[in-house]
PDB file of C-alpha atoms in Angstrom:
ATOM      1  CA  UNK T   1     -27.319  25.379   1.470  1.00 78.00           C
ATOM      2  CA  UNK T   2     -27.811  27.764  -1.651  1.00 92.00           C
ATOM      3  CA  UNK T   3     -30.427  25.901  -3.771  1.00 97.00           C
ATOM      4  CA  UNK T   4     -30.248  26.956  -7.245  1.00 98.00           C
ATOM      5  CA  UNK T   5     -31.797  26.789 -10.929  1.00 98.00           C
ATOM      6  CA  UNK T   6     -31.680  27.921 -14.396  1.00 98.00           C
ATOM      7  CA  UNK T   7     -34.084  28.177 -17.053  1.00 98.00           C
ATOM      8  CA  UNK T   8     -32.516  28.893 -19.900  1.00 98.00           C
ATOM      9  CA  UNK T   9     -34.114  29.454 -23.695  1.00 97.00           C
ATOM     10  CA  UNK T  10     -32.124  26.842 -25.405  1.00 96.00           C
ATOM     11  CA  UNK T  11     -32.022  28.723 -28.979  1.00 93.00           C
ATOM     12  CA  UNK T  12     -29.522  31.252 -27.612  1.00 94.00           C
ATOM     13  CA  UNK T  13     -26.310  31.758 -27.220  1.00 93.00           C
ATOM     14  CA  UNK T  14     -23.629  32.914 -24.768  1.00 96.00           C
ATOM     15  CA  UNK T  15     -19.729  32.379 -24.712  1.00 94.00           C
ATOM     16  CA  UNK T  16     -19.242  28.276 -25.539  1.00 96.00           C
ATOM     17  CA  UNK T  17     -23.077  27.712 -24.650  1.00 96.00           C
ATOM     18  CA  UNK T  18     -25.049  25.865 -22.523  1.00 97.00           C
ATOM     19  CA  UNK T  19     -22.381  22.737 -21.832  1.00 97.00           C
ATOM     20  CA  UNK T  20     -19.595  25.145 -20.535  1.00 97.00           C
ATOM     21  CA  UNK T  21     -22.974  26.790 -18.136  1.00 98.00           C
ATOM     22  CA  UNK T  22     -22.830  23.544 -16.877  1.00 97.00           C
ATOM     23  CA  UNK T  23     -19.500  23.095 -16.657  1.00 97.00           C
ATOM     24  CA  UNK T  24     -19.138  26.222 -14.613  1.00 97.00           C
ATOM     25  CA  UNK T  25     -21.478  25.473 -12.207  1.00 97.00           C
ATOM     26  CA  UNK T  26     -19.423  22.581 -11.325  1.00 96.00           C
ATOM     27  CA  UNK T  27     -16.429  24.652 -10.725  1.00 96.00           C
ATOM     28  CA  UNK T  28     -18.787  26.458  -7.824  1.00 96.00           C
ATOM     29  CA  UNK T  29     -19.866  22.673  -6.696  1.00 95.00           C
ATOM     30  CA  UNK T  30     -23.495  23.106  -7.604  1.00 96.00           C
ATOM     31  CA  UNK T  31     -25.433  21.378  -9.366  1.00 95.00           C
ATOM     32  CA  UNK T  32     -28.719  23.014 -10.385  1.00 97.00           C
ATOM     33  CA  UNK T  33     -32.200  22.427 -11.228  1.00 97.00           C
ATOM     34  CA  UNK T  34     -32.645  22.579 -14.801  1.00 97.00           C
ATOM     35  CA  UNK T  35     -34.994  23.470 -17.218  1.00 98.00           C
ATOM     36  CA  UNK T  36     -35.063  24.222 -20.654  1.00 97.00           C
ATOM     37  CA  UNK T  37     -37.428  26.129 -22.765  1.00 97.00           C
ATOM     38  CA  UNK T  38     -37.696  26.347 -27.038  1.00 96.00           C
ATOM     39  CA  UNK T  39     -40.074  29.104 -26.425  1.00 93.00           C
ATOM     40  CA  UNK T  40     -39.888  32.160 -24.031  1.00 93.00           C
ATOM     41  CA  UNK T  41     -43.310  31.629 -23.580  1.00 94.00           C
ATOM     42  CA  UNK T  42     -42.791  27.935 -21.895  1.00 97.00           C
ATOM     43  CA  UNK T  43     -40.195  30.305 -19.333  1.00 97.00           C
ATOM     44  CA  UNK T  44     -43.425  31.553 -17.215  1.00 98.00           C
ATOM     45  CA  UNK T  45     -43.881  27.494 -16.755  1.00 98.00           C
ATOM     46  CA  UNK T  46     -40.692  26.700 -15.989  1.00 98.00           C
ATOM     47  CA  UNK T  47     -39.862  30.106 -13.550  1.00 98.00           C
ATOM     48  CA  UNK T  48     -42.902  29.005 -10.896  1.00 98.00           C
ATOM     49  CA  UNK T  49     -41.786  25.144 -11.260  1.00 98.00           C
ATOM     50  CA  UNK T  50     -37.961  26.843 -10.076  1.00 98.00           C
ATOM     51  CA  UNK T  51     -39.996  28.889  -7.279  1.00 97.00           C
ATOM     52  CA  UNK T  52     -42.331  26.330  -6.297  1.00 97.00           C
ATOM     53  CA  UNK T  53     -39.027  24.178  -5.768  1.00 97.00           C
ATOM     54  CA  UNK T  54     -37.677  26.211  -2.878  1.00 97.00           C
ATOM     55  CA  UNK T  55     -34.647  27.631  -5.215  1.00 97.00           C
ATOM     56  CA  UNK T  56     -32.881  30.872  -3.444  1.00 98.00           C
ATOM     57  CA  UNK T  57     -31.270  31.288  -6.901  1.00 98.00           C
ATOM     58  CA  UNK T  58     -32.742  31.026 -10.502  1.00 98.00           C
ATOM     59  CA  UNK T  59     -30.226  31.674 -13.054  1.00 98.00           C
ATOM     60  CA  UNK T  60     -32.415  33.018 -16.563  1.00 98.00           C
ATOM     61  CA  UNK T  61     -30.925  32.232 -19.734  1.00 98.00           C
ATOM     62  CA  UNK T  62     -31.810  34.768 -22.480  1.00 96.00           C
ATOM     63  CA  UNK T  63     -32.386  37.986 -23.405  1.00 92.00           C
ATOM     64  CA  UNK T  64     -34.914  40.472 -22.872  1.00 92.00           C
ATOM     65  CA  UNK T  65     -37.898  38.796 -23.335  1.00 92.00           C
ATOM     66  CA  UNK T  66     -36.742  35.675 -21.699  1.00 96.00           C
ATOM     67  CA  UNK T  67     -35.853  37.826 -18.493  1.00 97.00           C
ATOM     68  CA  UNK T  68     -39.188  39.453 -18.626  1.00 97.00           C
ATOM     69  CA  UNK T  69     -41.921  36.405 -18.900  1.00 97.00           C
ATOM     70  CA  UNK T  70     -39.672  35.262 -15.647  1.00 98.00           C
ATOM     71  CA  UNK T  71     -39.328  38.725 -13.964  1.00 98.00           C
ATOM     72  CA  UNK T  72     -42.936  38.558 -14.699  1.00 98.00           C
ATOM     73  CA  UNK T  73     -43.925  35.332 -12.524  1.00 98.00           C
ATOM     74  CA  UNK T  74     -41.445  36.715  -9.557  1.00 98.00           C
ATOM     75  CA  UNK T  75     -42.498  40.037  -8.935  1.00 97.00           C
ATOM     76  CA  UNK T  76     -43.446  39.895  -5.629  1.00 95.00           C
ATOM     77  CA  UNK T  77     -40.874  37.319  -4.685  1.00 95.00           C
ATOM     78  CA  UNK T  78     -37.932  39.414  -2.583  1.00 94.00           C
ATOM     79  CA  UNK T  79     -36.711  36.354  -1.819  1.00 96.00           C
ATOM     80  CA  UNK T  80     -36.013  34.638  -4.828  1.00 98.00           C
ATOM     81  CA  UNK T  81     -32.494  36.044  -6.729  1.00 98.00           C
ATOM     82  CA  UNK T  82     -33.092  36.263 -10.563  1.00 98.00           C
ATOM     83  CA  UNK T  83     -29.501  35.613 -11.711  1.00 98.00           C
ATOM     84  CA  UNK T  84     -29.467  37.156 -15.691  1.00 98.00           C
ATOM     85  CA  UNK T  85     -27.406  35.357 -18.239  1.00 98.00           C
ATOM     86  CA  UNK T  86     -27.394  37.504 -21.604  1.00 97.00           C
ATOM     87  CA  UNK T  87     -27.879  35.082 -23.693  1.00 96.00           C
ATOM     88  CA  UNK T  88     -30.096  37.723 -26.169  1.00 88.00           C
ATOM     89  CA  UNK T  89     -29.752  39.750 -28.835  1.00 80.00           C
ATOM     90  CA  UNK T  90     -30.243  43.486 -27.386  1.00 80.00           C
ATOM     91  CA  UNK T  91     -30.369  42.290 -23.004  1.00 91.00           C
ATOM     92  CA  UNK T  92     -31.027  45.821 -22.608  1.00 90.00           C
ATOM     93  CA  UNK T  93     -31.622  44.731 -18.461  1.00 94.00           C
ATOM     94  CA  UNK T  94     -28.485  43.235 -17.990  1.00 95.00           C
ATOM     95  CA  UNK T  95     -26.322  46.090 -19.796  1.00 92.00           C
ATOM     96  CA  UNK T  96     -28.642  48.611 -17.923  1.00 93.00           C
ATOM     97  CA  UNK T  97     -26.565  46.471 -14.258  1.00 95.00           C
ATOM     98  CA  UNK T  98     -23.873  46.093 -15.608  1.00 94.00           C
ATOM     99  CA  UNK T  99     -23.937  42.619 -16.277  1.00 97.00           C
ATOM    100  CA  UNK T 100     -21.503  41.327 -19.147  1.00 96.00           C
ATOM    101  CA  UNK T 101     -21.411  39.522 -22.476  1.00 95.00           C
ATOM    102  CA  UNK T 102     -18.410  37.001 -20.538  1.00 97.00           C
ATOM    103  CA  UNK T 103     -20.137  33.261 -19.038  1.00 97.00           C
ATOM    104  CA  UNK T 104     -18.004  33.404 -16.764  1.00 97.00           C
ATOM    105  CA  UNK T 105     -18.540  36.602 -14.862  1.00 98.00           C
ATOM    106  CA  UNK T 106     -22.103  36.391 -15.042  1.00 98.00           C
ATOM    107  CA  UNK T 107     -22.308  33.180 -13.182  1.00 98.00           C
ATOM    108  CA  UNK T 108     -19.978  34.665 -10.788  1.00 98.00           C
ATOM    109  CA  UNK T 109     -21.858  37.939 -10.329  1.00 98.00           C
ATOM    110  CA  UNK T 110     -25.109  35.091  -9.912  1.00 98.00           C
ATOM    111  CA  UNK T 111     -23.680  33.629  -7.358  1.00 97.00           C
ATOM    112  CA  UNK T 112     -21.100  36.078  -5.285  1.00 96.00           C
ATOM    113  CA  UNK T 113     -22.917  38.949  -6.478  1.00 96.00           C
ATOM    114  CA  UNK T 114     -24.526  41.927  -5.017  1.00 97.00           C
ATOM    115  CA  UNK T 115     -28.376  41.288  -4.519  1.00 97.00           C
ATOM    116  CA  UNK T 116     -30.587  44.442  -5.294  1.00 97.00           C
ATOM    117  CA  UNK T 117     -34.154  45.568  -4.696  1.00 97.00           C
ATOM    118  CA  UNK T 118     -34.811  46.618  -7.871  1.00 98.00           C
ATOM    119  CA  UNK T 119     -38.655  47.710  -9.250  1.00 98.00           C
ATOM    120  CA  UNK T 120     -40.820  47.101 -11.905  1.00 98.00           C
ATOM    121  CA  UNK T 121     -43.730  48.308 -13.590  1.00 98.00           C
ATOM    122  CA  UNK T 122     -46.787  46.148 -14.529  1.00 98.00           C
ATOM    123  CA  UNK T 123     -48.653  47.231 -17.946  1.00 96.00           C
ATOM    124  CA  UNK T 124     -51.997  45.270 -18.765  1.00 95.00           C
ATOM    125  CA  UNK T 125     -51.357  43.008 -15.554  1.00 95.00           C
ATOM    126  CA  UNK T 126     -48.103  42.308 -17.080  1.00 96.00           C
ATOM    127  CA  UNK T 127     -44.790  42.845 -15.068  1.00 98.00           C
ATOM    128  CA  UNK T 128     -41.561  44.416 -17.244  1.00 96.00           C
ATOM    129  CA  UNK T 129     -38.059  45.269 -15.893  1.00 96.00           C
ATOM    130  CA  UNK T 130     -36.865  47.797 -18.887  1.00 94.00           C
ATOM    131  CA  UNK T 131     -39.722  49.039 -20.989  1.00 91.00           C
ATOM    132  CA  UNK T 132     -43.135  49.473 -22.302  1.00 93.00           C
ATOM    133  CA  UNK T 133     -44.291  51.485 -25.364  1.00 88.00           C
ATOM    134  CA  UNK T 134     -46.705  52.015 -28.079  1.00 88.00           C
ATOM    135  CA  UNK T 135     -46.058  53.471 -31.540  1.00 82.00           C
ATOM    136  CA  UNK T 136     -43.231  53.319 -33.863  1.00 66.00           C
ATOM    137  CA  UNK T 137     -41.305  51.141 -31.030  1.00 63.00           C
ATOM    138  CA  UNK T 138     -43.448  48.247 -31.391  1.00 59.00           C
ATOM    139  CA  UNK T 139     -43.895  47.936 -34.713  1.00 55.00           C
ATOM    140  CA  UNK T 140     -39.962  48.019 -35.146  1.00 60.00           C
ATOM    141  CA  UNK T 141     -39.804  45.239 -32.080  1.00 56.00           C
ATOM    142  CA  UNK T 142     -43.277  43.475 -34.081  1.00 49.00           C
ATOM    143  CA  UNK T 143     -41.628  43.028 -37.414  1.00 47.00           C
ATOM    144  CA  UNK T 144     -37.749  41.816 -36.298  1.00 47.00           C
ATOM    145  CA  UNK T 145     -39.581  39.072 -34.028  1.00 51.00           C
ATOM    146  CA  UNK T 146     -40.570  38.198 -37.885  1.00 49.00           C
ATOM    147  CA  UNK T 147     -37.931  35.389 -37.986  1.00 50.00           C
ATOM    148  CA  UNK T 148     -35.254  38.879 -38.828  1.00 40.00           C
ATOM    149  CA  UNK T 149     -33.739  39.318 -35.437  1.00 47.00           C
ATOM    150  CA  UNK T 150     -32.666  35.053 -35.189  1.00 51.00           C
ATOM    151  CA  UNK T 151     -30.988  35.739 -38.709  1.00 50.00           C
ATOM    152  CA  UNK T 152     -29.817  39.350 -38.271  1.00 41.00           C
ATOM    153  CA  UNK T 153     -29.296  40.230 -34.563  1.00 47.00           C
ATOM    154  CA  UNK T 154     -29.321  44.274 -34.079  1.00 50.00           C
ATOM    155  CA  UNK T 155     -28.647  44.359 -37.927  1.00 45.00           C
ATOM    156  CA  UNK T 156     -32.569  43.709 -37.588  1.00 37.00           C
ATOM    157  CA  UNK T 157     -34.042  46.515 -35.900  1.00 41.00           C
ATOM    158  CA  UNK T 158     -32.121  48.405 -37.898  1.00 46.00           C
ATOM    159  CA  UNK T 159     -33.744  47.539 -40.700  1.00 36.00           C
ATOM    160  CA  UNK T 160     -37.440  47.143 -39.564  1.00 43.00           C
ATOM    161  CA  UNK T 161     -36.975  51.284 -38.094  1.00 48.00           C
ATOM    162  CA  UNK T 162     -36.276  52.431 -41.011  1.00 46.00           C
ATOM    163  CA  UNK T 163     -38.900  50.460 -42.366  1.00 44.00           C
ATOM    164  CA  UNK T 164     -41.452  52.025 -39.751  1.00 46.00           C
ATOM    165  CA  UNK T 165     -40.604  55.668 -39.489  1.00 54.00           C
ATOM    166  CA  UNK T 166     -43.221  56.814 -42.011  1.00 56.00           C
ATOM    167  CA  UNK T 167     -45.660  55.050 -40.259  1.00 60.00           C
ATOM    168  CA  UNK T 168     -48.667  56.638 -39.128  1.00 59.00           C
ATOM    169  CA  UNK T 169     -49.109  59.235 -35.782  1.00 76.00           C
ATOM    170  CA  UNK T 170     -51.612  57.663 -33.171  1.00 86.00           C
ATOM    171  CA  UNK T 171     -53.796  60.789 -31.470  1.00 92.00           C
ATOM    172  CA  UNK T 172     -53.991  59.641 -27.574  1.00 94.00           C
ATOM    173  CA  UNK T 173     -54.565  60.968 -23.794  1.00 97.00           C
ATOM    174  CA  UNK T 174     -51.546  60.211 -21.552  1.00 97.00           C
ATOM    175  CA  UNK T 175     -52.598  60.907 -17.535  1.00 98.00           C
ATOM    176  CA  UNK T 176     -49.783  60.537 -15.405  1.00 98.00           C
ATOM    177  CA  UNK T 177     -50.938  60.116 -11.857  1.00 98.00           C
ATOM    178  CA  UNK T 178     -54.697  60.739 -12.550  1.00 97.00           C
ATOM    179  CA  UNK T 179     -54.261  64.490 -14.342  1.00 97.00           C
ATOM    180  CA  UNK T 180     -54.110  64.768 -18.046  1.00 98.00           C
ATOM    181  CA  UNK T 181     -50.318  65.630 -18.864  1.00 97.00           C
ATOM    182  CA  UNK T 182     -50.670  64.710 -23.617  1.00 97.00           C
ATOM    183  CA  UNK T 183     -52.870  65.035 -25.860  1.00 97.00           C
ATOM    184  CA  UNK T 184     -52.588  65.087 -29.383  1.00 94.00           C
ATOM    185  CA  UNK T 185     -50.782  63.104 -32.362  1.00 92.00           C
ATOM    186  CA  UNK T 186     -47.957  60.884 -31.134  1.00 88.00           C
ATOM    187  CA  UNK T 187     -45.350  58.488 -32.904  1.00 85.00           C
ATOM    188  CA  UNK T 188     -43.860  56.925 -30.123  1.00 85.00           C
ATOM    189  CA  UNK T 189     -44.899  56.724 -26.374  1.00 90.00           C
ATOM    190  CA  UNK T 190     -42.525  54.775 -24.467  1.00 89.00           C
ATOM    191  CA  UNK T 191     -42.299  53.723 -20.199  1.00 94.00           C
ATOM    192  CA  UNK T 192     -38.811  53.464 -19.363  1.00 92.00           C
ATOM    193  CA  UNK T 193     -37.844  51.343 -15.725  1.00 96.00           C
ATOM    194  CA  UNK T 194     -33.936  52.422 -17.130  1.00 93.00           C
ATOM    195  CA  UNK T 195     -32.231  54.927 -18.662  1.00 86.00           C
ATOM    196  CA  UNK T 196     -31.241  52.962 -21.786  1.00 80.00           C
ATOM    197  CA  UNK T 197     -34.316  51.657 -23.242  1.00 71.00           C
ATOM    198  CA  UNK T 198     -34.632  52.770 -26.968  1.00 59.00           C
ATOM    199  CA  UNK T 199     -31.359  51.588 -29.124  1.00 56.00           C
ATOM    200  CA  UNK T 200     -28.643  51.772 -26.831  1.00 60.00           C
ATOM    201  CA  UNK T 201     -29.964  55.649 -26.375  1.00 64.00           C
ATOM    202  CA  UNK T 202     -29.941  56.945 -23.154  1.00 71.00           C
ATOM    203  CA  UNK T 203     -33.551  58.399 -24.030  1.00 75.00           C
ATOM    204  CA  UNK T 204     -33.988  58.889 -19.339  1.00 84.00           C
ATOM    205  CA  UNK T 205     -30.305  60.470 -18.366  1.00 80.00           C
ATOM    206  CA  UNK T 206     -31.594  60.297 -14.405  1.00 85.00           C
ATOM    207  CA  UNK T 207     -34.011  56.778 -14.533  1.00 89.00           C
ATOM    208  CA  UNK T 208     -33.120  54.621 -11.395  1.00 93.00           C
ATOM    209  CA  UNK T 209     -34.752  51.557 -11.374  1.00 96.00           C
ATOM    210  CA  UNK T 210     -34.963  51.512  -7.903  1.00 96.00           C
ATOM    211  CA  UNK T 211     -36.642  55.400  -7.490  1.00 96.00           C
ATOM    212  CA  UNK T 212     -40.013  53.415  -6.841  1.00 97.00           C
ATOM    213  CA  UNK T 213     -41.269  55.723 -10.657  1.00 97.00           C
ATOM    214  CA  UNK T 214     -41.327  55.433 -14.075  1.00 97.00           C
ATOM    215  CA  UNK T 215     -39.967  57.934 -16.810  1.00 95.00           C
ATOM    216  CA  UNK T 216     -42.353  58.315 -19.450  1.00 95.00           C
ATOM    217  CA  UNK T 217     -41.307  59.807 -22.860  1.00 88.00           C
ATOM    218  CA  UNK T 218     -43.830  60.997 -25.947  1.00 89.00           C
ATOM    219  CA  UNK T 219     -42.249  61.267 -29.562  1.00 85.00           C
ATOM    220  CA  UNK T 220     -44.268  63.812 -31.636  1.00 82.00           C
ATOM    221  CA  UNK T 221     -41.473  63.580 -34.433  1.00 72.00           C
ATOM    222  CA  UNK T 222     -43.360  62.170 -38.170  1.00 73.00           C
ATOM    223  CA  UNK T 223     -40.359  60.863 -41.166  1.00 61.00           C
ATOM    224  CA  UNK T 224     -37.376  60.669 -41.808  1.00 61.00           C
ATOM    225  CA  UNK T 225     -36.448  64.364 -40.958  1.00 69.00           C
ATOM    226  CA  UNK T 226     -37.287  65.294 -37.517  1.00 64.00           C
ATOM    227  CA  UNK T 227     -36.620  61.565 -36.504  1.00 60.00           C
ATOM    228  CA  UNK T 228     -32.950  62.237 -37.103  1.00 64.00           C
ATOM    229  CA  UNK T 229     -33.276  65.535 -35.297  1.00 62.00           C
ATOM    230  CA  UNK T 230     -34.733  63.564 -32.135  1.00 65.00           C
ATOM    231  CA  UNK T 231     -31.835  61.399 -32.308  1.00 66.00           C
ATOM    232  CA  UNK T 232     -29.644  63.585 -32.930  1.00 63.00           C
ATOM    233  CA  UNK T 233     -30.755  65.334 -29.512  1.00 63.00           C
ATOM    234  CA  UNK T 234     -31.165  62.125 -27.632  1.00 63.00           C
ATOM    235  CA  UNK T 235     -27.688  61.077 -28.075  1.00 61.00           C
ATOM    236  CA  UNK T 236     -26.257  64.535 -27.834  1.00 61.00           C
ATOM    237  CA  UNK T 237     -28.394  65.474 -24.392  1.00 61.00           C
ATOM    238  CA  UNK T 238     -31.517  65.364 -22.337  1.00 65.00           C
ATOM    239  CA  UNK T 239     -34.006  63.760 -24.943  1.00 65.00           C
ATOM    240  CA  UNK T 240     -36.219  66.889 -23.588  1.00 67.00           C
ATOM    241  CA  UNK T 241     -34.236  69.074 -25.399  1.00 64.00           C
ATOM    242  CA  UNK T 242     -35.894  68.856 -28.342  1.00 69.00           C
ATOM    243  CA  UNK T 243     -39.135  69.855 -30.131  1.00 71.00           C
ATOM    244  CA  UNK T 244     -40.051  66.960 -30.576  1.00 74.00           C
ATOM    245  CA  UNK T 245     -40.049  64.785 -27.228  1.00 83.00           C
ATOM    246  CA  UNK T 246     -42.078  65.320 -24.103  1.00 86.00           C
ATOM    247  CA  UNK T 247     -41.581  63.745 -20.959  1.00 90.00           C
ATOM    248  CA  UNK T 248     -41.620  63.532 -17.411  1.00 95.00           C
ATOM    249  CA  UNK T 249     -41.921  60.646 -14.419  1.00 96.00           C
ATOM    250  CA  UNK T 250     -44.474  58.634 -12.657  1.00 97.00           C
ATOM    251  CA  UNK T 251     -46.236  56.518 -10.646  1.00 98.00           C
ATOM    252  CA  UNK T 252     -49.004  55.518 -12.866  1.00 98.00           C
ATOM    253  CA  UNK T 253     -50.094  56.259 -16.471  1.00 98.00           C
ATOM    254  CA  UNK T 254     -53.353  55.519 -18.500  1.00 98.00           C
ATOM    255  CA  UNK T 255     -52.882  55.863 -22.295  1.00 96.00           C
ATOM    256  CA  UNK T 256     -56.051  56.103 -24.207  1.00 97.00           C
ATOM    257  CA  UNK T 257     -55.254  55.882 -27.921  1.00 94.00           C
ATOM    258  CA  UNK T 258     -58.063  56.652 -31.171  1.00 93.00           C
ATOM    259  CA  UNK T 259     -57.654  53.446 -32.632  1.00 90.00           C
ATOM    260  CA  UNK T 260     -55.704  50.130 -32.070  1.00 90.00           C
ATOM    261  CA  UNK T 261     -52.294  49.832 -31.376  1.00 87.00           C
ATOM    262  CA  UNK T 262     -49.684  47.447 -30.703  1.00 85.00           C
ATOM    263  CA  UNK T 263     -47.987  47.633 -27.747  1.00 90.00           C
ATOM    264  CA  UNK T 264     -44.191  45.992 -26.515  1.00 88.00           C
ATOM    265  CA  UNK T 265     -43.059  45.445 -23.461  1.00 90.00           C
ATOM    266  CA  UNK T 266     -39.212  44.268 -23.207  1.00 89.00           C
ATOM    267  CA  UNK T 267     -38.631  43.676 -26.361  1.00 78.00           C
ATOM    268  CA  UNK T 268     -41.714  41.106 -27.112  1.00 82.00           C
ATOM    269  CA  UNK T 269     -44.659  42.933 -28.540  1.00 83.00           C
ATOM    270  CA  UNK T 270     -48.040  42.381 -27.607  1.00 90.00           C
ATOM    271  CA  UNK T 271     -51.761  41.828 -29.327  1.00 89.00           C
ATOM    272  CA  UNK T 272     -53.206  45.687 -30.925  1.00 90.00           C
ATOM    273  CA  UNK T 273     -55.007  47.170 -28.297  1.00 93.00           C
ATOM    274  CA  UNK T 274     -57.502  50.857 -26.833  1.00 95.00           C
ATOM    275  CA  UNK T 275     -56.051  51.384 -23.236  1.00 97.00           C
ATOM    276  CA  UNK T 276     -52.977  50.817 -22.056  1.00 96.00           C
ATOM    277  CA  UNK T 277     -52.793  51.321 -18.166  1.00 97.00           C
ATOM    278  CA  UNK T 278     -48.525  51.080 -16.402  1.00 97.00           C
ATOM    279  CA  UNK T 279     -47.734  51.254 -12.402  1.00 98.00           C
ATOM    280  CA  UNK T 280     -44.784  51.278 -10.921  1.00 98.00           C
ATOM    281  CA  UNK T 281     -44.276  48.454  -7.972  1.00 98.00           C
ATOM    282  CA  UNK T 282     -41.691  49.460  -5.706  1.00 98.00           C
ATOM    283  CA  UNK T 283     -38.411  46.871  -5.247  1.00 98.00           C
ATOM    284  CA  UNK T 284     -40.807  44.225  -6.535  1.00 98.00           C
ATOM    285  CA  UNK T 285     -37.565  41.673  -7.524  1.00 98.00           C
ATOM    286  CA  UNK T 286     -34.410  40.630  -6.475  1.00 98.00           C
ATOM    287  CA  UNK T 287     -31.300  40.606  -8.790  1.00 98.00           C
ATOM    288  CA  UNK T 288     -27.658  39.738  -8.621  1.00 98.00           C
ATOM    289  CA  UNK T 289     -25.722  42.372  -9.724  1.00 98.00           C
ATOM    290  CA  UNK T 290     -21.879  43.434  -9.687  1.00 96.00           C
ATOM    291  CA  UNK T 291     -20.973  45.885  -7.203  1.00 90.00           C
ATOM    292  CA  UNK T 292     -20.088  48.425  -8.737  1.00 77.00           C
ATOM    293  CA  UNK T 293     -23.710  48.665 -10.036  1.00 72.00           C
ATOM    294  CA  UNK T 294     -24.957  48.196  -6.738  1.00 63.00           C
TER     295      UNK T 294
END
């Protein structure tokens, strides 16, 4: 018998909420082991309990932050399938994998969908499935998390993004697979495991979350004009055609910064640091996906 568990961020909403999720499972004849949390920081403990309890499928109800914390626990446990119920603000991982904002269909995919082995990145000891970055994106996410995201949803990122466009750039040295790839001032650095990582833009057109590589992008744009030009170029074609964007692929990335800078992973900000080390872990997790995505 398939054993199912649910790790649910109780403050997040999808469809008609958690009562509707329980009803969906009843239709399939399942009674999952239920774990509710009030904050994403509480999710790892519950994910560990679900795995230790022998769950074959763990449904994760929440946004990218909650999903990331569960993936951090599940990495290296490919026998456990993660089924995403996208109840967050951005839901970038679900979007990249073709998982819809439809409760019934998301549950069906979790129970009956294809299984896909995905890579994860590991940044300063913590795993991510969508992206990690420092500079502008981390400031935007940090400020949105200060109550704005819960009140205004995605619009919070527009406000905090505009607010931080004039943030000072930082001198950085970036080594890719052991060799220096970039040295100079940058306003943003992103390392992506999927293509759509930044405000819904496809920054990394050829990215695949199962190719054993991470995509790296450095943005040197400063101020509204240069950022506008960079974003317009990304929206209309390959990002690295912009004079303010440089991209590559890597298995390992090391970033040395001249001063402590906040960084983020999968939409959650982390404390400032001067050194960021990132590497790929190929096929470290198993995720339920629609047949077309698989």
